[in-house]
Short mmCIF file of N, CA and C in Angstrom, two decimals:
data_model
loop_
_atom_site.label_atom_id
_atom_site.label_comp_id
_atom_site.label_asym_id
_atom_site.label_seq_id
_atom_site.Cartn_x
_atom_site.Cartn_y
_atom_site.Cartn_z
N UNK H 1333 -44.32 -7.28 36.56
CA UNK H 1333 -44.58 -6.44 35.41
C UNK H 1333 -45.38 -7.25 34.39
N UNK H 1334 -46.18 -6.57 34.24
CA UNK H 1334 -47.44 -6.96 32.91
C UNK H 1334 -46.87 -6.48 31.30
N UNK H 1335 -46.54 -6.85 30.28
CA UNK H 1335 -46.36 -6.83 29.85
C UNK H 1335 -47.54 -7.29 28.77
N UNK H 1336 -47.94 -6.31 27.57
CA UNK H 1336 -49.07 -6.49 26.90
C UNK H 1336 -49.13 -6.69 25.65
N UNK H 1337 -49.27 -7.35 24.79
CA UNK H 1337 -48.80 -7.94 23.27
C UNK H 1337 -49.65 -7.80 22.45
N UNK H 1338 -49.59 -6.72 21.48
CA UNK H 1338 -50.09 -6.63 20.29
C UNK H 1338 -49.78 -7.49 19.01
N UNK H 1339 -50.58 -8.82 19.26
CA UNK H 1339 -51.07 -9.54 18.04
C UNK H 1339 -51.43 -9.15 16.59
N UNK H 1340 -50.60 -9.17 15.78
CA UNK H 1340 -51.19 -8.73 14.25
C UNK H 1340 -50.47 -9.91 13.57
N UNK H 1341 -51.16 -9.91 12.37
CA UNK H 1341 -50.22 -10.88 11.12
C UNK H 1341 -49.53 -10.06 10.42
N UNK H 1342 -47.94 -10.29 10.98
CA UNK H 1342 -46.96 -9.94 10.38
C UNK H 1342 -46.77 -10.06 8.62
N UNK H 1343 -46.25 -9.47 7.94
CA UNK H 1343 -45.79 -10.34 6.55
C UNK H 1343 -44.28 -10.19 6.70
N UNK H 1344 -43.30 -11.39 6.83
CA UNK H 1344 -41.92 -11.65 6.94
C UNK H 1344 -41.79 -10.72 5.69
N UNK H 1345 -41.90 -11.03 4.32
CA UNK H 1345 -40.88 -10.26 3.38
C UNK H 1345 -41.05 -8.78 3.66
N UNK H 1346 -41.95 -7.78 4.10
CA UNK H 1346 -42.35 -6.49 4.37
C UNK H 1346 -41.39 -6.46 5.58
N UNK H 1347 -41.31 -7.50 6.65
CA UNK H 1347 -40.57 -7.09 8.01
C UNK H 1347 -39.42 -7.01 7.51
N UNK H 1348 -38.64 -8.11 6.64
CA UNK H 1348 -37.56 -8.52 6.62
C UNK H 1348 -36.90 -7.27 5.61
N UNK H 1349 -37.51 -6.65 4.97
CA UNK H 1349 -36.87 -5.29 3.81
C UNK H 1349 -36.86 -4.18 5.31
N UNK H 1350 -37.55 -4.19 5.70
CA UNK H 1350 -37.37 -2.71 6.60
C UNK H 1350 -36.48 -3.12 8.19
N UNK H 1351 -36.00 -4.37 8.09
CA UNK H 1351 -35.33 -4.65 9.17
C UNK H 1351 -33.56 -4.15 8.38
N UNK H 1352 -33.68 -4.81 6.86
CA UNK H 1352 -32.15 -4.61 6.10
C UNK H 1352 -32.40 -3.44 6.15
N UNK H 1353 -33.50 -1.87 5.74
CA UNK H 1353 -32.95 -0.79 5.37
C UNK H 1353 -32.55 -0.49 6.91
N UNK H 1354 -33.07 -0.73 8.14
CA UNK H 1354 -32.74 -0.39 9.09
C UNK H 1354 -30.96 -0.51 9.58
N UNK H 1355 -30.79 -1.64 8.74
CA UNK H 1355 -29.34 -1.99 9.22
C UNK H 1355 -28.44 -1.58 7.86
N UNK H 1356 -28.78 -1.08 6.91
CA UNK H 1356 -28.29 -1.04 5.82
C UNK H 1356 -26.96 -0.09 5.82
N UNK H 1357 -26.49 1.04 6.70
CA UNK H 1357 -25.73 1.36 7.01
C UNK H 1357 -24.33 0.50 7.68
N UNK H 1358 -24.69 -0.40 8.84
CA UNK H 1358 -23.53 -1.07 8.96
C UNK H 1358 -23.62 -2.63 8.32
N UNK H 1359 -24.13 -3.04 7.24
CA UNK H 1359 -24.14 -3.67 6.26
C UNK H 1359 -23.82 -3.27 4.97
N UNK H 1360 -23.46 -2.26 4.55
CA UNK H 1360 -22.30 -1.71 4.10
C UNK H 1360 -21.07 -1.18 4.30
N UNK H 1361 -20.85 -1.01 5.46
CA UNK H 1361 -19.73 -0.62 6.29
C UNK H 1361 -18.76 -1.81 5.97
N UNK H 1362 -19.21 -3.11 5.86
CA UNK H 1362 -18.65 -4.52 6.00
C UNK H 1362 -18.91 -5.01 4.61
N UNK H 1363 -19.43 -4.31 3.98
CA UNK H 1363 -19.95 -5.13 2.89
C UNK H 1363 -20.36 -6.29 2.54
N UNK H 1364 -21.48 -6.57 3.52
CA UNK H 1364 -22.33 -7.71 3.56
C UNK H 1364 -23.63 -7.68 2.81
N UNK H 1365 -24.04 -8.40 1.79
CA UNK H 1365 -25.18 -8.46 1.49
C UNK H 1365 -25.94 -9.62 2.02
N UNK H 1366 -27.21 -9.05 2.32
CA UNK H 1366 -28.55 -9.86 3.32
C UNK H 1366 -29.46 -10.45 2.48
N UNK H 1367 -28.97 -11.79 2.08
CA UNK H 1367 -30.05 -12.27 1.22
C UNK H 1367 -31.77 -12.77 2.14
N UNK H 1368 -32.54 -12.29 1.42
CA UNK H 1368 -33.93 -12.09 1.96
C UNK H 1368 -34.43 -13.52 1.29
N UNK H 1369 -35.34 -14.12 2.10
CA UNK H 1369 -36.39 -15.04 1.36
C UNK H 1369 -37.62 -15.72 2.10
N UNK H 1370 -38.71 -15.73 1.88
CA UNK H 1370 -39.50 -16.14 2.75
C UNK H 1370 -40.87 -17.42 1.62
N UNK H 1371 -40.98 -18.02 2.90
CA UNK H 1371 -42.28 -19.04 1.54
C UNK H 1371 -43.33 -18.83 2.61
N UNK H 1372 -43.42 -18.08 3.83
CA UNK H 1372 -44.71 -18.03 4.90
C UNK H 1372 -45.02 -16.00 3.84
N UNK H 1373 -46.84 -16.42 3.83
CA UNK H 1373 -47.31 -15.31 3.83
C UNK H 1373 -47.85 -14.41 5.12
N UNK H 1374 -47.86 -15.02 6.10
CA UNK H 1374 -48.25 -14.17 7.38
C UNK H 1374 -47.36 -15.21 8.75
N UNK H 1375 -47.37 -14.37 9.48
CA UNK H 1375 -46.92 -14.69 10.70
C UNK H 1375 -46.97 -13.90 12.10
N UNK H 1376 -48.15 -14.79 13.08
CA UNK H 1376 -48.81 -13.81 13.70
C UNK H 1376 -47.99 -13.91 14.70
N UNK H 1377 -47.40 -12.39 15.40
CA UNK H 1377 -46.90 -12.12 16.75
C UNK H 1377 -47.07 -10.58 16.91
N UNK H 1378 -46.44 -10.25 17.73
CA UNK H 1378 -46.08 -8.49 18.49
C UNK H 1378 -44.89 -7.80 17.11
N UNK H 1379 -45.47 -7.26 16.32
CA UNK H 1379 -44.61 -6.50 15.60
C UNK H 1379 -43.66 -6.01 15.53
N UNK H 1380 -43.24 -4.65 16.68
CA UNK H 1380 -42.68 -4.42 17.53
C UNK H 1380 -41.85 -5.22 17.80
N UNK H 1381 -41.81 -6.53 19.02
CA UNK H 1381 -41.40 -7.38 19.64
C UNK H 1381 -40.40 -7.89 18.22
N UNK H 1382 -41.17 -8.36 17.39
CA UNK H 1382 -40.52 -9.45 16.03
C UNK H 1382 -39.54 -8.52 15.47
N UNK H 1383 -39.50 -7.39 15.58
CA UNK H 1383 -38.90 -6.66 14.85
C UNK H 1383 -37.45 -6.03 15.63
N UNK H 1384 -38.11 -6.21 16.82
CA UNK H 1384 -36.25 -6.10 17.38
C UNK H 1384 -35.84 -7.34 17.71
N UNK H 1385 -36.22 -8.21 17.81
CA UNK H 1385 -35.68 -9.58 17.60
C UNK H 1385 -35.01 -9.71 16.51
N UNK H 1386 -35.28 -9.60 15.50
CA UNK H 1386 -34.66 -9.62 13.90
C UNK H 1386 -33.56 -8.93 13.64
N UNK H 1387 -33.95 -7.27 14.05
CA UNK H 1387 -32.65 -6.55 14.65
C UNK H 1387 -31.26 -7.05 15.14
N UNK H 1388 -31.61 -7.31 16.14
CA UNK H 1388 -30.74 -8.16 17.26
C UNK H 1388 -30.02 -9.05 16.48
N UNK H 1389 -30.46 -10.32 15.87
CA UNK H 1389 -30.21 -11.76 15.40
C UNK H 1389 -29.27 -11.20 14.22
N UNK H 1390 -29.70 -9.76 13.12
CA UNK H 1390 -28.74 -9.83 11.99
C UNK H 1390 -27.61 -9.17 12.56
N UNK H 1391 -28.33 -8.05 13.55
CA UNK H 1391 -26.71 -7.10 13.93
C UNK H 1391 -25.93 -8.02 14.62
N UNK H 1392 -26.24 -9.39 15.53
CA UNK H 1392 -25.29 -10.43 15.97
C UNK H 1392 -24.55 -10.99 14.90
N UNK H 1393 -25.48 -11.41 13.95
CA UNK H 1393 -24.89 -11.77 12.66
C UNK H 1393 -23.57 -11.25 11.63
N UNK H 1394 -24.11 -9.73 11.76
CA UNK H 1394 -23.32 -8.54 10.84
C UNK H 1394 -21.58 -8.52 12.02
N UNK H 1395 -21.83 -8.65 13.08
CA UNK H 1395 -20.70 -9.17 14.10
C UNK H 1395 -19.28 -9.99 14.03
N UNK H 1396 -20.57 -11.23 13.47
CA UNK H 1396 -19.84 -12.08 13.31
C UNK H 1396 -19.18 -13.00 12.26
N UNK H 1397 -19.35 -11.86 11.29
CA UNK H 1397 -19.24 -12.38 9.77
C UNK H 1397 -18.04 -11.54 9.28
N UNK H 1398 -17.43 -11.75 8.66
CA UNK H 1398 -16.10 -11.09 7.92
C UNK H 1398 -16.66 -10.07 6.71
N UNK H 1399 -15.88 -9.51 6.37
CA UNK H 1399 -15.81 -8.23 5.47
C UNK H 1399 -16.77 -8.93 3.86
N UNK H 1400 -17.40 -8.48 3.39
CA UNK H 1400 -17.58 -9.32 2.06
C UNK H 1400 -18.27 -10.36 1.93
N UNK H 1401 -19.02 -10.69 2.80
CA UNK H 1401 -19.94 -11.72 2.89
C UNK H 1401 -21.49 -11.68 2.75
N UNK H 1402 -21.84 -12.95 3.01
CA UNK H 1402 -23.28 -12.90 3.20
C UNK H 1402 -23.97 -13.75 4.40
N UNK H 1403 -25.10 -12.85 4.55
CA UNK H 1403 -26.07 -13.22 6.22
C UNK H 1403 -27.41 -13.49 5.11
N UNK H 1404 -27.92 -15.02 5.07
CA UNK H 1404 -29.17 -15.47 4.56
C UNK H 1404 -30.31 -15.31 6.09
N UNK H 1405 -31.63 -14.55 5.53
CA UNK H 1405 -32.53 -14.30 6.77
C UNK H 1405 -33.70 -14.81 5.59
N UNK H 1406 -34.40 -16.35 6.55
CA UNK H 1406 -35.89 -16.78 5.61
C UNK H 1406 -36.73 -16.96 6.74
N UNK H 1407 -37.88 -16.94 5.92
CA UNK H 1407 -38.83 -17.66 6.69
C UNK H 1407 -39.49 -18.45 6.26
N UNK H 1408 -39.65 -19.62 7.19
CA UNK H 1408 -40.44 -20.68 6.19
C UNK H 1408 -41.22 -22.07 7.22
N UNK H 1409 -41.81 -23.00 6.59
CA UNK H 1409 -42.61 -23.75 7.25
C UNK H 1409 -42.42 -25.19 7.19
N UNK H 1410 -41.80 -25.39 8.66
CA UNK H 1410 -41.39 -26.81 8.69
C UNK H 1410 -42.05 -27.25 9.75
N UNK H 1411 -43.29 -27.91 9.65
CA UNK H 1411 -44.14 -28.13 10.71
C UNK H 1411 -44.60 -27.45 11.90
N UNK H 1412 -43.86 -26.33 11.44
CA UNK H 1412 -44.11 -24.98 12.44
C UNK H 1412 -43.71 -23.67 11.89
N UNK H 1413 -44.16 -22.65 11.47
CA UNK H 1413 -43.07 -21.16 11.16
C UNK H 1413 -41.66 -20.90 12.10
N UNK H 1414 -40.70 -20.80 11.09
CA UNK H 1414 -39.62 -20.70 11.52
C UNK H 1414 -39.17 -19.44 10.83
N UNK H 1415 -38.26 -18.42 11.50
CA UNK H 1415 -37.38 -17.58 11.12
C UNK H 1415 -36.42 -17.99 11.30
N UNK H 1416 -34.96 -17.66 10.44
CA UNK H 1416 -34.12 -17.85 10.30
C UNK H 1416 -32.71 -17.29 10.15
N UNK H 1417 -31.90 -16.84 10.89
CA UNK H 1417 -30.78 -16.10 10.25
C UNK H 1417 -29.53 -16.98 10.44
N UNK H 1418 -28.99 -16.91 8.98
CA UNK H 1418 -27.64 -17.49 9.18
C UNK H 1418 -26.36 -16.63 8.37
N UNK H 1419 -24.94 -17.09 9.40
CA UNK H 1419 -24.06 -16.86 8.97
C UNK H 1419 -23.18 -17.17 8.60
N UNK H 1420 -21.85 -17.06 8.21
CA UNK H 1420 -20.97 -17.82 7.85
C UNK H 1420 -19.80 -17.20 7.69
N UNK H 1421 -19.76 -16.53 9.19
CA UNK H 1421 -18.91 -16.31 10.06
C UNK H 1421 -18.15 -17.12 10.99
N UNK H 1422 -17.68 -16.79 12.20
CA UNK H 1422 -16.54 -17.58 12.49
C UNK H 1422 -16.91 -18.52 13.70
N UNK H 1423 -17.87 -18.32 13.97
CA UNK H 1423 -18.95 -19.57 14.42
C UNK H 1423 -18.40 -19.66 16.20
N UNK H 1424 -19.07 -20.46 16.85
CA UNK H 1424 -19.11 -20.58 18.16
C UNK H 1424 -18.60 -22.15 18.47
N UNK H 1425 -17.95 -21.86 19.67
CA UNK H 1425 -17.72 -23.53 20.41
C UNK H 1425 -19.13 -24.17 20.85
N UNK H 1426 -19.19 -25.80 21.24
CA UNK H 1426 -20.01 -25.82 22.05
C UNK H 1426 -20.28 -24.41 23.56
N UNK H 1427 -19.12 -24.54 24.36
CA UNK H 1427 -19.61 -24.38 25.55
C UNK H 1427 -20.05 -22.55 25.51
N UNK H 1428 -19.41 -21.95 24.30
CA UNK H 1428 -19.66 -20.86 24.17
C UNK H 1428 -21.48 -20.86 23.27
N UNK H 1429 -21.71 -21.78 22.77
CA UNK H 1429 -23.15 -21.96 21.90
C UNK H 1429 -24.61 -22.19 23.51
N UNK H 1430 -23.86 -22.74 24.40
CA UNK H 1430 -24.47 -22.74 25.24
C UNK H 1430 -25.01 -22.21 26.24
N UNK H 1431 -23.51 -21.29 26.46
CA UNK H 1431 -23.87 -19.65 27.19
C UNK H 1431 -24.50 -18.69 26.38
N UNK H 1432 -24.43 -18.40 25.24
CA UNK H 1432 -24.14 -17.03 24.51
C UNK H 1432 -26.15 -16.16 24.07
N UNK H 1433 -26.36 -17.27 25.54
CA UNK H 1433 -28.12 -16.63 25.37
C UNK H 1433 -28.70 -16.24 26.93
N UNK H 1434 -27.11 -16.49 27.61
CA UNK H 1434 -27.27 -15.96 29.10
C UNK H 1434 -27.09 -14.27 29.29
N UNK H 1435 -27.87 -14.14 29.91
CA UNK H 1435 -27.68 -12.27 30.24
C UNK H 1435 -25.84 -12.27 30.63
N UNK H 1436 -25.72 -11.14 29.63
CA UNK H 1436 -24.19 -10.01 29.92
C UNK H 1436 -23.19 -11.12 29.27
N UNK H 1437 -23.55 -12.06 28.93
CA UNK H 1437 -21.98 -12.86 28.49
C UNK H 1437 -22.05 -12.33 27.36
N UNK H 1438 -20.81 -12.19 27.15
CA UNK H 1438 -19.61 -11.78 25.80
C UNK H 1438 -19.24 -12.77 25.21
N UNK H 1439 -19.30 -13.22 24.19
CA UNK H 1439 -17.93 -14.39 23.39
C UNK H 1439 -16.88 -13.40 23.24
N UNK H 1440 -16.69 -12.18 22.80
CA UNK H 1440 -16.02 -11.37 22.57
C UNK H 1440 -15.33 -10.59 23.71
N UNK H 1441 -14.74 -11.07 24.90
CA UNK H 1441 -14.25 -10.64 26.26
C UNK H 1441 -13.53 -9.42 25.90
N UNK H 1442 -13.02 -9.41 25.21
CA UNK H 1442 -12.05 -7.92 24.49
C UNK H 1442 -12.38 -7.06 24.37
N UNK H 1443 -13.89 -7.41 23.62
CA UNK H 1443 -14.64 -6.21 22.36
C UNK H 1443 -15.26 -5.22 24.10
N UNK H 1444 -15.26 -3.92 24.06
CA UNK H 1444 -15.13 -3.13 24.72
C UNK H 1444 -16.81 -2.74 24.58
N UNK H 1445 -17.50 -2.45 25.44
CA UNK H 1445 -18.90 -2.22 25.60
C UNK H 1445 -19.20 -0.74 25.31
N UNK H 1446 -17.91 -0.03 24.55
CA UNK H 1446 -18.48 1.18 23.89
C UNK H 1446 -18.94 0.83 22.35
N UNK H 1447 -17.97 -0.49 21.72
CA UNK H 1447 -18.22 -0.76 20.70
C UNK H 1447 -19.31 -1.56 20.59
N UNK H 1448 -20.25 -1.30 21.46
CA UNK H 1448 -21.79 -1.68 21.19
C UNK H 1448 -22.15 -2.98 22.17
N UNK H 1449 -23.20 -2.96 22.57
CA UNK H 1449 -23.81 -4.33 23.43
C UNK H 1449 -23.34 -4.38 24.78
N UNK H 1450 -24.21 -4.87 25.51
CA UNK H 1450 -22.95 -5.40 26.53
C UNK H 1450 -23.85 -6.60 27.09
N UNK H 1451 -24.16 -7.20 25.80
CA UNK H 1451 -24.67 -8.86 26.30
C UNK H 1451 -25.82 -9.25 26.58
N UNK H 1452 -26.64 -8.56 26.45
CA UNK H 1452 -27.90 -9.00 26.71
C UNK H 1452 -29.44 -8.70 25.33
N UNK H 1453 -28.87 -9.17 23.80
CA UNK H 1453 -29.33 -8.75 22.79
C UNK H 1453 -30.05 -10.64 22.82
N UNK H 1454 -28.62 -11.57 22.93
CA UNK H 1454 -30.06 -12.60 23.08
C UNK H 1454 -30.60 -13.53 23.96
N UNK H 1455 -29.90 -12.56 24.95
CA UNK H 1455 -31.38 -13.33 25.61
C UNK H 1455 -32.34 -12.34 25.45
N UNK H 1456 -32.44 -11.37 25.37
CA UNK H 1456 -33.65 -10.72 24.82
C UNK H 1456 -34.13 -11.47 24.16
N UNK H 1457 -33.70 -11.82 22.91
CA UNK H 1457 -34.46 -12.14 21.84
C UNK H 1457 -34.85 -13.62 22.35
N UNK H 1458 -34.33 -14.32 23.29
CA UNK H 1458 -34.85 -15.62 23.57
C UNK H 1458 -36.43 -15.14 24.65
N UNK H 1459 -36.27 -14.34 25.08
CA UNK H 1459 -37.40 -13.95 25.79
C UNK H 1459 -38.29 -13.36 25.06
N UNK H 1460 -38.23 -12.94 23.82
CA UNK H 1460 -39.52 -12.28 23.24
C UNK H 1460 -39.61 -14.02 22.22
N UNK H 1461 -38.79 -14.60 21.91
CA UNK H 1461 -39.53 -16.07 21.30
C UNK H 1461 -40.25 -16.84 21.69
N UNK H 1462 -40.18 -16.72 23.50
CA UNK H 1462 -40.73 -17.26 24.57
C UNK H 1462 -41.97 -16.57 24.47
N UNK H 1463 -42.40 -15.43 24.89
CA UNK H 1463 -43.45 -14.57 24.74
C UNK H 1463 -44.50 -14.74 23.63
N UNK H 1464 -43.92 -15.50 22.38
CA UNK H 1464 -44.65 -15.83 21.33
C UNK H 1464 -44.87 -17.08 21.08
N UNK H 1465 -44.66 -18.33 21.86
CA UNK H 1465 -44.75 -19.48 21.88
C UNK H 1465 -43.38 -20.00 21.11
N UNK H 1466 -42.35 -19.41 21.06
CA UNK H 1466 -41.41 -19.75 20.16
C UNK H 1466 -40.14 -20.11 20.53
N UNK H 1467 -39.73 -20.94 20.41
CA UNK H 1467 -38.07 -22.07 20.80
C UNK H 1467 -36.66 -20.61 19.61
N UNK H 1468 -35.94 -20.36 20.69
CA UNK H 1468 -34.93 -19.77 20.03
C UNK H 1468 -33.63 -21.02 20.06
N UNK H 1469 -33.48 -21.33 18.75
CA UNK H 1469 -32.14 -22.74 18.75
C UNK H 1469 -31.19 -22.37 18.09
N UNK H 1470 -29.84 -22.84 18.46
CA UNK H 1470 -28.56 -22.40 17.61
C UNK H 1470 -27.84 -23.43 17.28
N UNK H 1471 -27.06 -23.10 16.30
CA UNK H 1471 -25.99 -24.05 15.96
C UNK H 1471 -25.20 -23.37 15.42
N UNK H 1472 -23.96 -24.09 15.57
CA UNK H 1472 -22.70 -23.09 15.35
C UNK H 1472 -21.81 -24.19 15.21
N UNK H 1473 -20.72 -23.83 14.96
CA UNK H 1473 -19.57 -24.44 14.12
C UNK H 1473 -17.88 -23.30 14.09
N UNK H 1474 -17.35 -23.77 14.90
CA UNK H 1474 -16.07 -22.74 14.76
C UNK H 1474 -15.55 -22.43 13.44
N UNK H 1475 -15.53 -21.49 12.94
CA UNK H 1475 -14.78 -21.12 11.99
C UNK H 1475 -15.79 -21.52 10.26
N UNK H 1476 -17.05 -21.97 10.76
CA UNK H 1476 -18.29 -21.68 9.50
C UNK H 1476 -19.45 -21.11 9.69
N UNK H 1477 -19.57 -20.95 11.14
CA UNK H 1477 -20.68 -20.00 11.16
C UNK H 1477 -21.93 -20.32 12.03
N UNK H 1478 -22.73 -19.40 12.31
CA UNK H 1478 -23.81 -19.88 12.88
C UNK H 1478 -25.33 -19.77 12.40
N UNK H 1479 -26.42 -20.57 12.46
CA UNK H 1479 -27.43 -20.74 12.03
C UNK H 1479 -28.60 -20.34 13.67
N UNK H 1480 -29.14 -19.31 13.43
CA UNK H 1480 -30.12 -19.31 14.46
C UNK H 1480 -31.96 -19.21 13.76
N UNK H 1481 -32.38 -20.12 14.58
CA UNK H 1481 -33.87 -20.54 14.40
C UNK H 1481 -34.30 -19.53 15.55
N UNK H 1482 -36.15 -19.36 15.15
CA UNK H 1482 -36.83 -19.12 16.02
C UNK H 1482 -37.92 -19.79 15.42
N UNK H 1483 -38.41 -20.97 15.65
CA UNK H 1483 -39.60 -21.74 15.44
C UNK H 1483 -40.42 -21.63 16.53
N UNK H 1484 -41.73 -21.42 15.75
CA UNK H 1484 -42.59 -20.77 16.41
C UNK H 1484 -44.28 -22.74 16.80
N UNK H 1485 -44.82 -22.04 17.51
CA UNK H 1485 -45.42 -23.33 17.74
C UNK H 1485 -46.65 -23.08 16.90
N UNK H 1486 -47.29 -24.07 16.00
CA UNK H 1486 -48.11 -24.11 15.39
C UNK H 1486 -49.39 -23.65 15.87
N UNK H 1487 -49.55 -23.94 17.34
CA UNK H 1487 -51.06 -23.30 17.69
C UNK H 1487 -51.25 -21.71 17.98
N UNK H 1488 -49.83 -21.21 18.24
CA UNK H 1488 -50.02 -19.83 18.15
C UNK H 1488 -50.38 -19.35 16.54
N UNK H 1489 -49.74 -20.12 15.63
CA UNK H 1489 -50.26 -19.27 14.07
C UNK H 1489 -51.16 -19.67 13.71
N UNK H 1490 -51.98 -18.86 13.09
CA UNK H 1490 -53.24 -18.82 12.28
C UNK H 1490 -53.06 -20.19 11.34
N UNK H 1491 -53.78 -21.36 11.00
CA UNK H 1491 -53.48 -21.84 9.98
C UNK H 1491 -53.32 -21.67 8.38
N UNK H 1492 -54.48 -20.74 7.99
CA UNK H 1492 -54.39 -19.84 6.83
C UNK H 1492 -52.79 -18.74 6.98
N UNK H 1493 -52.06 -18.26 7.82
CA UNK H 1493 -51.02 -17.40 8.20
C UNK H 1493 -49.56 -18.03 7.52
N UNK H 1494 -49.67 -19.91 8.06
CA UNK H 1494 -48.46 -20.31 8.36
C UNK H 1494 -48.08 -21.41 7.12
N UNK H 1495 -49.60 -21.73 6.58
CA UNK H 1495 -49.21 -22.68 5.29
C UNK H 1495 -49.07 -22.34 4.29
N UNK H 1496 -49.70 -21.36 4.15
CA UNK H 1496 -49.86 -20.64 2.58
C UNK H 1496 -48.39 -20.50 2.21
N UNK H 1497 -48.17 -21.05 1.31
CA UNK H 1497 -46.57 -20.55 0.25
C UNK H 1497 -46.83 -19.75 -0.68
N UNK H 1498 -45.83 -19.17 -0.65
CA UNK H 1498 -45.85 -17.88 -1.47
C UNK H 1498 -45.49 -18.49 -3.28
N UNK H 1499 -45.87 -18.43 -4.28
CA UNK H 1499 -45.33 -19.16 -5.70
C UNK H 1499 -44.26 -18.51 -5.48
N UNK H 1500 -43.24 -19.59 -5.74
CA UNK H 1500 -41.80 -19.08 -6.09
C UNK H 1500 -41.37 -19.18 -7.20
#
């Protein structure tokens, strides 16, 4: 299967508002607020593609976070464009940080596959980071939460795309 990628320059803060109104329903359900922030003015990939990736990464997020909290989503430039979502939720073991990007695994063996997913949200999303020249990395911490990257490789972004900071 061929698979065909529509290249545009994204703008993270435009993706990142219509990814929260998208989820803004069960981000109130929990009462989580999604702090937004970005210092990249463009970021070139598959729109589409970036955009259910982002999906994916907060509703994993919105998951795994307790009632009343907050999920920080940036983007920004550390020798490469990076997206970012973190939580500070109840975080992952090693050996579970290591699986939890294999097709169909659960951390959640309990949680019942009517109540949504049934395991394969990231490796998706590790396969569309792949698709864009981009490393999907995690870190996690039992019981503080997890931090997921998608750093992207510098020769796929535009250089005008990936340096420009936004005045903060």
């Amino acid at each position: 299967m061929n698979l065909q990628l529509h290249y545009i320059t994204c703008l993270p803060l435009q993706s990142f508002h219509q990814v929260k109104s998208a989820l803004e329903p069960k981000l109130k359900e929990k009462c989580i607020e999604l702090d937004i922030y970005s210092s990249l003015t463009g970021l070139t990939g598959d729109y589409i593609l970036l955009q259910s990736l982002l999906v994916n990464l907060i509703d994993n997020a919105v998951n795994a976070s307790s009632k009343d909290s907050t999920i920080q989503l940036s983007a920004y430039f550390d020798k490469a464009p990076v997206l970012e979502v973190k939580e500070f939720g109840c975080g992952l073991d090693e050996e579970q940080t290591a699986l939890v990007c294999e097709p169909f695994y659960r951390v959640d063996k309990a949680r019942s596959r009517s109540s949504g997913g049934i395991g394969l949200g990231l490796s998706l999303c590790r396969e569309i980071a792949h698709l864009h020249g981009a490393e999907l990395r995690m870190v996690s911490f039992p019981g503080k939460g997890t931090t997921v990257q998608v750093v992207f490789t510098a020769s796929l972004q535009l250089p005008e795309n990936s340096l420009m900071l936004k005045n903060v």
